[in-house]
PDB file of C-alpha atoms in Angstrom:
ATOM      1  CA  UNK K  26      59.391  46.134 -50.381  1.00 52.00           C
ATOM      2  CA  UNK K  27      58.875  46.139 -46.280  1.00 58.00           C
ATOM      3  CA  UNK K  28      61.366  48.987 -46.127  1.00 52.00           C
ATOM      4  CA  UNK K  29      59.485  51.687 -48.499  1.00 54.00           C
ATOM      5  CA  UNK K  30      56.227  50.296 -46.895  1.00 61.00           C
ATOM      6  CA  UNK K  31      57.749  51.286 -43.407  1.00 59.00           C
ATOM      7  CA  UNK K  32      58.607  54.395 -45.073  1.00 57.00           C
ATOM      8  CA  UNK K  33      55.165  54.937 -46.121  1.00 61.00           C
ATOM      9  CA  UNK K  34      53.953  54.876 -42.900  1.00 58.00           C
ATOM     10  CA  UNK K  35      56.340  57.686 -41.782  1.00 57.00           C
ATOM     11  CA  UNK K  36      55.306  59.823 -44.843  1.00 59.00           C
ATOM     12  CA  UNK K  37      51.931  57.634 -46.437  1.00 51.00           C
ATOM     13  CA  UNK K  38      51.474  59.980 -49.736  1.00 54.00           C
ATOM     14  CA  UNK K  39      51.638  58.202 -52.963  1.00 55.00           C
ATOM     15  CA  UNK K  40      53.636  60.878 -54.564  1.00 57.00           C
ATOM     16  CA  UNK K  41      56.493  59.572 -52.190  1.00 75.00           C
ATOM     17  CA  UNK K  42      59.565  58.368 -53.549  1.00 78.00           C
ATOM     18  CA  UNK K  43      59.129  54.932 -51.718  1.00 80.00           C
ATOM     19  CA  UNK K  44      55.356  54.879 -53.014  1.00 82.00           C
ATOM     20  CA  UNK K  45      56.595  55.463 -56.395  1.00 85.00           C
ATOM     21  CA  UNK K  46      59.281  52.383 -55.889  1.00 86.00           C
ATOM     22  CA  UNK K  47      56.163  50.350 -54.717  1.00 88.00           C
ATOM     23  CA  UNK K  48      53.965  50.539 -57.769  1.00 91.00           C
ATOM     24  CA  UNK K  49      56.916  49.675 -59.689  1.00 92.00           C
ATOM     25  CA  UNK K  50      57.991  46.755 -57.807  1.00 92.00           C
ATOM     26  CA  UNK K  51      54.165  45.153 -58.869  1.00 95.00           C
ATOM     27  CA  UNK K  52      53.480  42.331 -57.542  1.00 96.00           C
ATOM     28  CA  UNK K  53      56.402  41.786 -55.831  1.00 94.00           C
ATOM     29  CA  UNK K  54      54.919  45.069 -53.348  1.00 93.00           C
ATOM     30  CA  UNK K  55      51.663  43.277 -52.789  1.00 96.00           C
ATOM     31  CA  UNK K  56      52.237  41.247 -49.727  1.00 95.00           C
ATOM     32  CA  UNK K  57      54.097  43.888 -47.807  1.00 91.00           C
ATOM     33  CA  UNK K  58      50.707  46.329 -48.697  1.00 93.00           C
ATOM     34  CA  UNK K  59      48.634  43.347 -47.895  1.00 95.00           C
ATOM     35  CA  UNK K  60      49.955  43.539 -44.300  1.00 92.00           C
ATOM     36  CA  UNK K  61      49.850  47.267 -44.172  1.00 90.00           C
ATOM     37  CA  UNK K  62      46.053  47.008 -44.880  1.00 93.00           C
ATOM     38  CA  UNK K  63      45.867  45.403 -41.380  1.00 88.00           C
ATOM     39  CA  UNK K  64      48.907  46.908 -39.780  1.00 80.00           C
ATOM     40  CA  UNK K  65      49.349  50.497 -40.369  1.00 70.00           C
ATOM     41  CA  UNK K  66      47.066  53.890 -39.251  1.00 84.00           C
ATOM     42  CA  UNK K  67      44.699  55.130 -41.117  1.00 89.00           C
ATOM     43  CA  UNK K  68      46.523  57.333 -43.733  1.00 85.00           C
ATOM     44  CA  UNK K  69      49.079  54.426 -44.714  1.00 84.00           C
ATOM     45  CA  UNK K  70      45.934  51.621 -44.420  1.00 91.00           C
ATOM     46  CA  UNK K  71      44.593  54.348 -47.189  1.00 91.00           C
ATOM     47  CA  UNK K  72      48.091  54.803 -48.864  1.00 89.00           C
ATOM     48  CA  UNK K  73      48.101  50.786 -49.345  1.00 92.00           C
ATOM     49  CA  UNK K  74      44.984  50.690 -50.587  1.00 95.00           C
ATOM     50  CA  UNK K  75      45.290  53.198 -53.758  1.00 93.00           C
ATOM     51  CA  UNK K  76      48.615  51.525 -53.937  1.00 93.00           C
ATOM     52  CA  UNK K  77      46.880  48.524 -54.693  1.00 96.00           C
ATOM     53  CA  UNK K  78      44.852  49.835 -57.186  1.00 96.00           C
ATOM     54  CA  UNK K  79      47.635  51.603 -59.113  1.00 94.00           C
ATOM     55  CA  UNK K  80      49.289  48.701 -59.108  1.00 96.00           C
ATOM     56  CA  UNK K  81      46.862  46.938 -61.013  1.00 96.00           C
ATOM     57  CA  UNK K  82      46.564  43.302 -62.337  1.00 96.00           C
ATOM     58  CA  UNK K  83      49.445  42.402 -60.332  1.00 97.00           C
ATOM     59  CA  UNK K  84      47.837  43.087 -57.261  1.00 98.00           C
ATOM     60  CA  UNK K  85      45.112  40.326 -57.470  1.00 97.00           C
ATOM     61  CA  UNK K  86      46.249  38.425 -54.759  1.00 97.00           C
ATOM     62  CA  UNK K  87      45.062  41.359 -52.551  1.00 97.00           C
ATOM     63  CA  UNK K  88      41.049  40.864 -53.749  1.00 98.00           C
ATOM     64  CA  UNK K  89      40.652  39.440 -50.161  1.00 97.00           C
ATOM     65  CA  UNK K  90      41.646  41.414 -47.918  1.00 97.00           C
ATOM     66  CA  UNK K  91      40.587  44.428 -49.775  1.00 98.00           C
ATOM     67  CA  UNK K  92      37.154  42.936 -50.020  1.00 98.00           C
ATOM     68  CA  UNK K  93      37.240  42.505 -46.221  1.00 97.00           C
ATOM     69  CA  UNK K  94      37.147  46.729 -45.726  1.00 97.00           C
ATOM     70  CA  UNK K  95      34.365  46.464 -47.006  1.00 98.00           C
ATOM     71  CA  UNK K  96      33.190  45.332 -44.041  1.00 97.00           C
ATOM     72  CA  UNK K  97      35.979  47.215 -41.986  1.00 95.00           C
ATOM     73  CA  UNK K  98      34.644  49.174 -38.731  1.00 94.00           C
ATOM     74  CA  UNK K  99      36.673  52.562 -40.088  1.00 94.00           C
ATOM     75  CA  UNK K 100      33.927  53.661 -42.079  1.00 95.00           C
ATOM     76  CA  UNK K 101      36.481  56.055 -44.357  1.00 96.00           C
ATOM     77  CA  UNK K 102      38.370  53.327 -45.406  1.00 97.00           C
ATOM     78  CA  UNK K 103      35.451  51.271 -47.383  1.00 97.00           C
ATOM     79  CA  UNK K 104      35.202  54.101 -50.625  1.00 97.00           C
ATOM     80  CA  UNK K 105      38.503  53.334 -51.200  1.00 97.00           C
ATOM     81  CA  UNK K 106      38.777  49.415 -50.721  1.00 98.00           C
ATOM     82  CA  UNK K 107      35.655  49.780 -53.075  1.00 98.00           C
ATOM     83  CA  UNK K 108      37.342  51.692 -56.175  1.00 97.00           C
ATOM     84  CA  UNK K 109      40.589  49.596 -55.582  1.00 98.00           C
ATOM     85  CA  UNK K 110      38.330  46.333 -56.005  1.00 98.00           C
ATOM     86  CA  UNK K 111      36.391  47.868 -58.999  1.00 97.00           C
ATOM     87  CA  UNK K 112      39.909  48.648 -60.557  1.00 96.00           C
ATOM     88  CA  UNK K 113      41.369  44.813 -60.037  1.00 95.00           C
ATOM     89  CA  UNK K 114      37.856  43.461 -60.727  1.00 85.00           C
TER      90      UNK K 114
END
């Protein structure tokens, strides 16, 4: 999984191929996107994000750190941590 999320970074739409790869992986992606959340700019932060979400279920583990953009001081990021948190619930 790190080596489509290092993809995504170069190219962070979810249409991508390695995007596409990702959400099928589940939840064996969710780690590498956890990081990304933290790691990446702001386009692949957002790319992990709705990642996340697609993903589904699988990406539980991620209710954390998504929970903590809430908070996060890039104001455009928070919509989107919220809709991926309504979607894993």
């Amino acid at each position: 999984p790190a080596i489509h999320v290092r993809h995504l970074r170069r190219s962070p739409y979810e249409d991508s191929r390695s995007a596409r790869l990702l959400v099928g992986l589940g939840g064996a992606a969710v780690p590498a996107l956890v990081l990304e959340l933290d790691a990446g700019d702001r386009a692949s932060r957002i790319a992990a994000i709705r990642l996340l979400k697609r993903i589904g279920e699988a990406a539980r583990p991620a209710l954390l750190p998504l929970e903590a953009i809430l908070a996060d001081k890039d104001e455009l990021l928070r919509p989107y941590a919220a809709q991926a948190l309504a979607r894993l619930g």
